[in-house]
Amino acid sequence: SCLGLLQAQLNLDPILLAPGNWEITPDQLEVRYTEGERLQFKWLTRNRTRAKFTRRALSNKEYDLRLFAGEVPVEEVVVDFYNGRLSLVTFSIYNRADSGGIDGAQFKEYYIAIGKQISKLLNSKPLRRVANKNQGLLTEGYSWSSSLGVGLLEHNEGALDGADMEFLRLRISRKGAEGALAASMTNRRGGASVRLSSLKDFVEEDDQGNTFVQGVPMVDQGAKGYCVVASVQRLFEYFGIGADMHQLAEVTDADPDRGTSTYLMAQSLDKIDYRFKTRLKILAMTNERGGLVEVEVKKGQYYVGDKLDERKVMKMIRDSIDDGLPILWSLELGKFPEKPQLNPQTSGGHMRLIIGYNKEEELIIFSDSWGAGHEYKTMDASHALRASRGLFVLKPTVN
């Protein structure tokens, strides 16, 4: 514990113990987890559909998050509500970036303890899940299903057999839970559980002339230089691929202590795409003189093509959004104004998602992986393209 930090144990069993937990409302979560005037967690969305518990929810206090009457420690928790009721909970039991080292015996002990408790809780026998890279299944573990809920306990391949221990994650959802992330828990073949052709259904137009993709889940990358993997996690959850930023960080060798150049961002996306049955398309990247150009990738080498004018780039952006595909946008922050001006990071390289456009007013609509308030923001399209370093589309290969 850091000097001067207060510590308190926080019991997370109420949000785990089915079936009563599925009746919890956002109001009840606030009542249950409030200390004085302060919430012991953070809402990730303004409409209170997603919340996050971390060990450092308050600046002067560290929470010792616990499950199963204190038996198992937890690193962070993401809680999802659907139609005003608890729907799905993701417990990051261990991830290497936040938890530091752990010995194999301890890792195995937590894994076995959780497995026994979930079998009891859901009154169900576990089914073994084996990693299969060809099918896009990159994790191992167990799944459970009963009328009380669906459970999925997973770790990186080989973690129990001498490979590096990267993460241990538990998800539990109500039976028949709505949403792509819940669908990913019962997807036996890996890859997206949402078809590429159905993504158009998430595109909305409002009476102000804005066209945008609805329903992209929010995450909060925190203080870590995880803008790439946090942005990809949000896309993957939207597609129904259940990988989180800790798992993606392992695949890309992301460094939590630094951001990354656009070239490194492109390489990271390259490592991600085929593993998760998605396809990466580079719409544009900047050349040495700062202009946006076409880029072709052959055998890991990047070849610069023709210079792109603004109209062509804007058409590519509009076409992608019209297909229900948000764009991974690498840019230099702090160059141009945006509305609202909410940046926790004021300059430097960053990745965010372009989720829409307004053709009439020539605006880009975008979202940052920084939690509530960052779901929907705008920037002048011409400014956005001048700040851009790279524009990328990841699309599921399931039609």
XYZ file of C-alpha atoms in Angstrom:
399
model
C 0.000 0.000 0.000
C 1.280 3.500 -0.850
C 2.049 5.784 2.074
C -0.987 7.817 3.086
C -3.427 5.695 1.085
C -6.478 4.469 2.958
C -7.414 0.858 2.290
C -10.820 -0.784 2.512
C -12.170 -4.148 1.433
C -15.063 -4.028 -1.012
C -17.305 -7.090 -1.218
C -18.460 -7.691 -4.812
C -20.619 -10.747 -4.086
C -23.934 -8.824 -4.410
C -23.311 -8.251 -8.154
C -22.292 -11.891 -8.678
C -24.785 -13.954 -6.716
C -27.513 -15.139 -9.093
C -30.426 -14.952 -9.443
C -30.950 -11.955 -7.106
C -28.188 -9.931 -8.772
C -30.119 -9.758 -12.068
C -32.735 -7.544 -10.400
C -30.207 -4.846 -9.444
C -30.934 -1.429 -10.999
C -28.419 1.417 -11.524
C -30.001 3.225 -8.537
C -29.564 0.165 -6.324
C -25.917 -0.198 -7.404
C -25.315 3.396 -6.308
C -27.012 2.841 -2.958
C -25.081 -0.383 -2.324
C -21.688 1.064 -3.287
C -21.654 4.605 -1.932
C -19.401 5.835 0.837
C -20.462 9.158 2.292
C -21.171 11.276 -0.780
C -18.817 9.346 -3.074
C -19.527 6.385 -5.339
C -17.080 3.516 -4.897
C -17.097 2.942 -8.657
C -17.244 5.070 -11.802
C -20.026 5.257 -14.397
C -18.525 4.757 -17.863
C -21.604 6.133 -19.622
C -23.816 9.118 -18.890
C -26.957 6.983 -19.221
C -25.637 4.604 -16.510
C -25.585 1.476 -18.694
C -21.988 0.578 -17.790
C -19.928 1.009 -14.610
C -16.392 0.127 -13.580
C -14.880 -0.803 -10.217
C -11.117 -0.460 -9.824
C -8.760 -0.650 -6.891
C -8.105 3.076 -7.262
C -11.607 4.493 -7.760
C -10.754 7.376 -5.406
C -7.475 9.298 -5.420
C -6.889 8.948 -1.667
C -8.155 5.414 -1.244
C -7.344 1.938 -2.466
C -10.060 -0.702 -2.536
C -9.282 -4.349 -1.988
C -11.917 -5.799 -4.342
C -13.041 -9.299 -3.266
C -15.278 -12.158 -4.396
C -16.678 -15.258 -2.686
C -16.690 -13.980 0.891
C -13.216 -12.514 0.462
C -11.590 -15.661 -0.952
C -10.578 -14.260 -4.365
C -9.088 -10.773 -5.039
C -10.181 -8.872 -8.157
C -8.307 -6.278 -10.196
C -11.250 -4.528 -11.867
C -14.912 -5.112 -12.684
C -17.136 -3.864 -15.505
C -20.893 -4.007 -14.890
C -23.429 -3.793 -17.742
C -27.119 -2.913 -17.485
C -29.753 -3.587 -20.132
C -33.290 -2.146 -19.926
C -32.542 -0.899 -16.415
C -31.455 -4.241 -14.913
C -28.079 -5.861 -14.377
C -27.293 -7.966 -17.428
C -23.601 -8.907 -17.514
C -20.543 -8.560 -15.267
C -16.875 -8.940 -16.266
C -14.352 -9.584 -13.473
C -10.686 -9.106 -14.349
C -9.233 -11.377 -11.668
C -5.687 -10.938 -12.876
C -3.994 -8.996 -15.658
C -0.271 -8.587 -15.883
C -0.225 -4.820 -16.545
C -2.133 -3.944 -13.350
C -1.498 -6.900 -11.071
C 2.243 -7.327 -11.585
C 3.681 -10.799 -11.111
C 1.902 -13.784 -9.631
C 3.202 -17.275 -9.007
C 1.735 -20.249 -10.858
C 0.394 -21.921 -7.707
C -1.564 -18.782 -6.724
C -2.952 -18.356 -10.255
C -4.111 -21.993 -10.295
C -5.616 -21.679 -6.815
C -7.792 -18.728 -7.873
C -8.787 -20.523 -11.088
C -9.901 -23.679 -9.252
C -11.677 -21.738 -6.477
C -13.662 -19.676 -8.994
C -14.559 -22.769 -11.044
C -15.968 -24.575 -7.995
C -17.940 -21.539 -6.857
C -19.491 -20.872 -10.288
C -20.514 -24.545 -10.647
C -22.282 -24.222 -7.300
C -23.726 -20.766 -7.999
C -25.205 -21.674 -11.402
C -25.998 -25.256 -10.360
C -24.369 -26.437 -13.556
C -21.524 -28.668 -14.723
C -18.640 -26.878 -16.473
C -17.859 -27.437 -20.145
C -14.195 -27.312 -21.142
C -13.212 -24.630 -23.663
C -10.006 -25.324 -25.556
C -8.015 -22.717 -27.479
C -8.221 -23.117 -31.254
C -6.298 -20.450 -33.176
C -7.794 -21.467 -36.534
C -11.274 -20.777 -35.186
C -10.318 -17.518 -33.462
C -10.611 -19.059 -29.955
C -7.532 -17.717 -28.187
C -8.477 -18.446 -24.600
C -8.867 -21.606 -22.525
C -11.158 -22.299 -19.619
C -14.692 -23.375 -18.759
C -18.229 -22.291 -19.533
C -21.471 -22.867 -17.606
C -25.103 -22.439 -18.564
C -28.309 -22.823 -16.564
C -31.545 -20.961 -15.944
C -29.619 -18.962 -13.292
C -27.172 -17.532 -15.809
C -24.225 -18.094 -18.135
C -20.623 -18.146 -16.886
C -17.292 -18.043 -18.710
C -13.927 -18.395 -16.948
C -10.949 -17.945 -19.255
C -7.193 -17.373 -19.304
C -4.561 -17.018 -22.001
C -3.485 -20.220 -23.712
C -0.980 -22.273 -21.721
C -1.180 -20.139 -18.559
C -1.657 -23.260 -16.404
C 1.060 -25.195 -18.231
C 4.106 -23.019 -17.835
C 3.393 -20.229 -20.348
C 3.349 -16.610 -19.116
C 0.270 -15.819 -17.060
C -1.259 -12.857 -18.858
C -4.854 -12.703 -17.637
C -7.612 -14.536 -15.796
C -11.147 -13.311 -16.492
C -14.626 -14.277 -15.306
C -17.817 -13.212 -17.097
C -21.314 -13.944 -15.898
C -24.533 -12.911 -17.610
C -28.234 -13.425 -17.127
C -29.720 -16.259 -19.203
C -30.654 -14.924 -22.630
C -28.858 -11.605 -22.040
C -29.141 -9.130 -24.913
C -26.177 -7.599 -26.659
C -23.149 -8.690 -28.668
C -20.832 -9.210 -25.681
C -23.284 -11.640 -24.056
C -23.583 -13.450 -27.406
C -19.785 -13.820 -27.519
C -19.884 -15.887 -24.315
C -21.836 -18.669 -26.008
C -20.085 -18.369 -29.380
C -18.291 -21.701 -29.778
C -16.324 -20.844 -32.879
C -14.588 -17.571 -31.971
C -14.712 -14.471 -34.140
C -17.671 -12.102 -34.221
C -21.131 -13.135 -33.050
C -22.651 -10.267 -35.079
C -22.773 -10.537 -38.870
C -21.049 -7.868 -40.939
C -24.227 -7.423 -43.004
C -26.296 -6.626 -39.882
C -24.058 -3.751 -38.681
C -25.993 -1.307 -40.900
C -28.878 -1.741 -38.426
C -26.875 0.252 -35.846
C -26.621 3.365 -38.050
C -28.897 6.239 -37.026
C -29.728 9.612 -38.523
C -31.111 12.410 -36.364
C -33.017 15.552 -37.361
C -29.832 17.673 -37.172
C -28.329 15.795 -40.115
C -25.969 13.654 -38.017
C -25.349 10.080 -39.192
C -23.707 7.908 -36.538
C -23.192 4.369 -35.277
C -25.196 3.610 -32.128
C -24.274 1.054 -29.498
C -20.463 1.107 -29.450
C -19.656 0.122 -25.833
C -17.578 2.490 -23.704
C -14.390 1.534 -21.886
C -11.968 3.647 -19.901
C -8.309 3.080 -20.726
C -7.351 4.817 -17.460
C -3.882 6.336 -17.159
C -2.311 3.580 -19.260
C -1.062 4.206 -22.811
C -3.683 1.749 -24.011
C -5.572 3.922 -26.516
C -5.113 1.370 -29.337
C -6.206 -1.742 -27.431
C -8.981 0.146 -25.599
C -10.368 1.383 -28.951
C -10.156 -2.127 -30.406
C -11.871 -3.612 -27.328
C -14.812 -1.274 -27.925
C -15.014 -2.296 -31.596
C -14.727 -5.982 -30.687
C -17.495 -5.769 -28.097
C -19.657 -4.059 -30.725
C -18.911 -7.003 -33.072
C -19.484 -9.567 -30.308
C -15.837 -10.558 -29.798
C -15.189 -10.940 -26.076
C -11.525 -9.828 -25.917
C -10.669 -7.010 -23.488
C -7.767 -4.538 -23.567
C -5.621 -6.716 -21.247
C -5.922 -9.675 -23.612
C -5.293 -7.439 -26.645
C -2.273 -5.872 -24.927
C -0.775 -9.351 -24.657
C -1.312 -9.995 -28.386
C 0.202 -6.640 -29.425
C 2.945 -6.351 -26.764
C 1.376 -3.002 -25.824
C 3.352 -1.037 -23.285
C 1.026 0.412 -20.597
C 3.470 3.235 -19.828
C 3.691 4.846 -23.226
C 1.525 5.775 -26.148
C 2.593 4.621 -29.549
C 3.447 5.990 -32.987
C 0.983 5.540 -35.838
C 3.347 3.068 -37.506
C 3.420 0.994 -34.300
C -0.367 1.364 -34.033
C -0.707 -0.055 -37.560
C 1.601 -2.946 -36.684
C -0.452 -3.636 -33.524
C -3.674 -3.733 -35.557
C -1.936 -6.065 -38.015
C -1.189 -8.497 -35.175
C -4.790 -8.376 -33.975
C -6.815 -8.791 -37.154
C -6.337 -12.374 -38.331
C -6.189 -13.794 -34.806
C -9.722 -12.651 -34.066
C -11.211 -13.374 -37.492
C -11.286 -9.717 -38.505
C -9.763 -7.986 -41.508
C -7.727 -4.770 -41.309
C -7.983 -2.156 -44.024
C -5.763 0.930 -43.918
C -7.807 3.776 -45.389
C -4.981 6.309 -45.107
C -1.761 7.144 -43.270
C 0.446 10.246 -43.300
C 3.699 10.423 -45.218
C 6.822 12.327 -44.088
C 5.387 15.611 -45.373
C 2.234 15.173 -43.294
C -0.239 14.493 -46.111
C -2.647 11.538 -46.087
C -1.711 8.823 -48.594
C -2.930 5.375 -49.595
C -0.933 2.547 -48.008
C -0.598 -1.028 -49.139
C 0.737 -3.778 -46.893
C 2.576 -6.702 -48.497
C 4.231 -9.346 -46.338
C 4.484 -6.971 -43.387
C 6.001 -4.138 -45.454
C 4.174 -0.818 -45.836
C 4.162 0.715 -49.332
C 3.096 4.330 -49.843
C 0.619 4.945 -52.643
C -1.136 8.009 -54.068
C -1.833 11.199 -52.155
C -5.455 11.443 -51.041
C -7.511 14.610 -51.220
C -9.964 15.527 -48.468
C -13.057 14.713 -50.514
C -11.886 11.169 -51.174
C -11.004 10.567 -47.508
C -14.355 11.981 -46.353
C -16.178 9.721 -48.808
C -14.318 6.678 -47.401
C -15.278 7.753 -43.868
C -18.949 8.227 -44.815
C -19.093 4.892 -46.652
C -17.625 3.074 -43.652
C -20.048 4.696 -41.188
C -22.997 3.971 -43.529
C -21.975 0.291 -43.345
C -22.039 0.452 -39.511
C -18.229 0.300 -39.223
C -16.581 2.824 -36.852
C -13.075 3.940 -37.898
C -9.941 3.673 -35.757
C -8.517 7.179 -35.931
C -4.891 7.910 -35.077
C -4.187 11.615 -34.654
C -2.116 14.329 -33.025
C -4.117 15.821 -30.135
C -4.293 19.494 -29.242
C -3.991 20.892 -32.778
C -7.619 21.902 -33.312
C -10.699 22.607 -31.164
C -13.304 19.916 -30.526
C -16.750 20.008 -28.897
C -16.975 19.553 -25.998
C -13.318 20.191 -25.115
C -12.823 17.448 -22.494
C -9.371 16.013 -23.118
C -7.544 14.476 -20.161
C -4.631 14.232 -22.625
C -3.912 17.592 -24.253
C -1.238 16.710 -26.808
C 0.667 13.834 -28.382
C -0.335 10.772 -30.383
C -3.671 9.148 -29.622
C -6.232 6.741 -31.074
C -9.978 7.278 -30.939
C -13.031 6.066 -32.872
C -14.803 8.009 -35.613
C -18.440 6.976 -35.159
C -20.255 9.389 -37.465
C -20.405 12.510 -39.629
C -22.558 15.478 -40.553
C -22.220 16.021 -44.299
C -24.057 19.365 -44.351
C -22.066 20.957 -41.521
C -18.837 19.130 -42.495
C -18.281 17.586 -39.059
C -16.668 14.384 -37.840
C -18.385 12.664 -34.869
C -15.977 10.728 -32.652
C -15.613 8.985 -29.300
C -12.683 8.572 -26.890
C -12.038 5.602 -24.581
C -12.073 7.781 -21.472
C -15.470 6.959 -19.954
C -18.636 9.004 -19.394
C -18.893 12.251 -21.371
C -16.615 10.991 -24.136
C -19.259 8.948 -25.970
C -20.085 11.575 -28.613
C -17.982 14.587 -29.627
C -17.464 16.587 -32.820
C -14.702 18.294 -34.776
C -14.592 20.244 -38.014
C -13.909 17.637 -40.731
C -11.113 19.638 -42.385
C -9.370 20.056 -38.988
C -9.860 16.366 -38.236
C -8.136 15.308 -41.446
C -5.243 17.739 -40.874
C -4.720 16.300 -37.358
C -4.940 12.722 -38.685
C -2.009 10.312 -38.709
C -3.905 7.205 -39.754
C -7.417 5.907 -40.500
C -8.065 2.167 -40.137
C -11.075 -0.136 -40.451
C -11.302 -3.506 -38.723
C -14.218 -5.563 -39.971
C -15.453 -9.014 -38.931
C -15.060 -11.706 -41.570
C -18.456 -13.257 -40.729
C -20.860 -12.026 -43.391
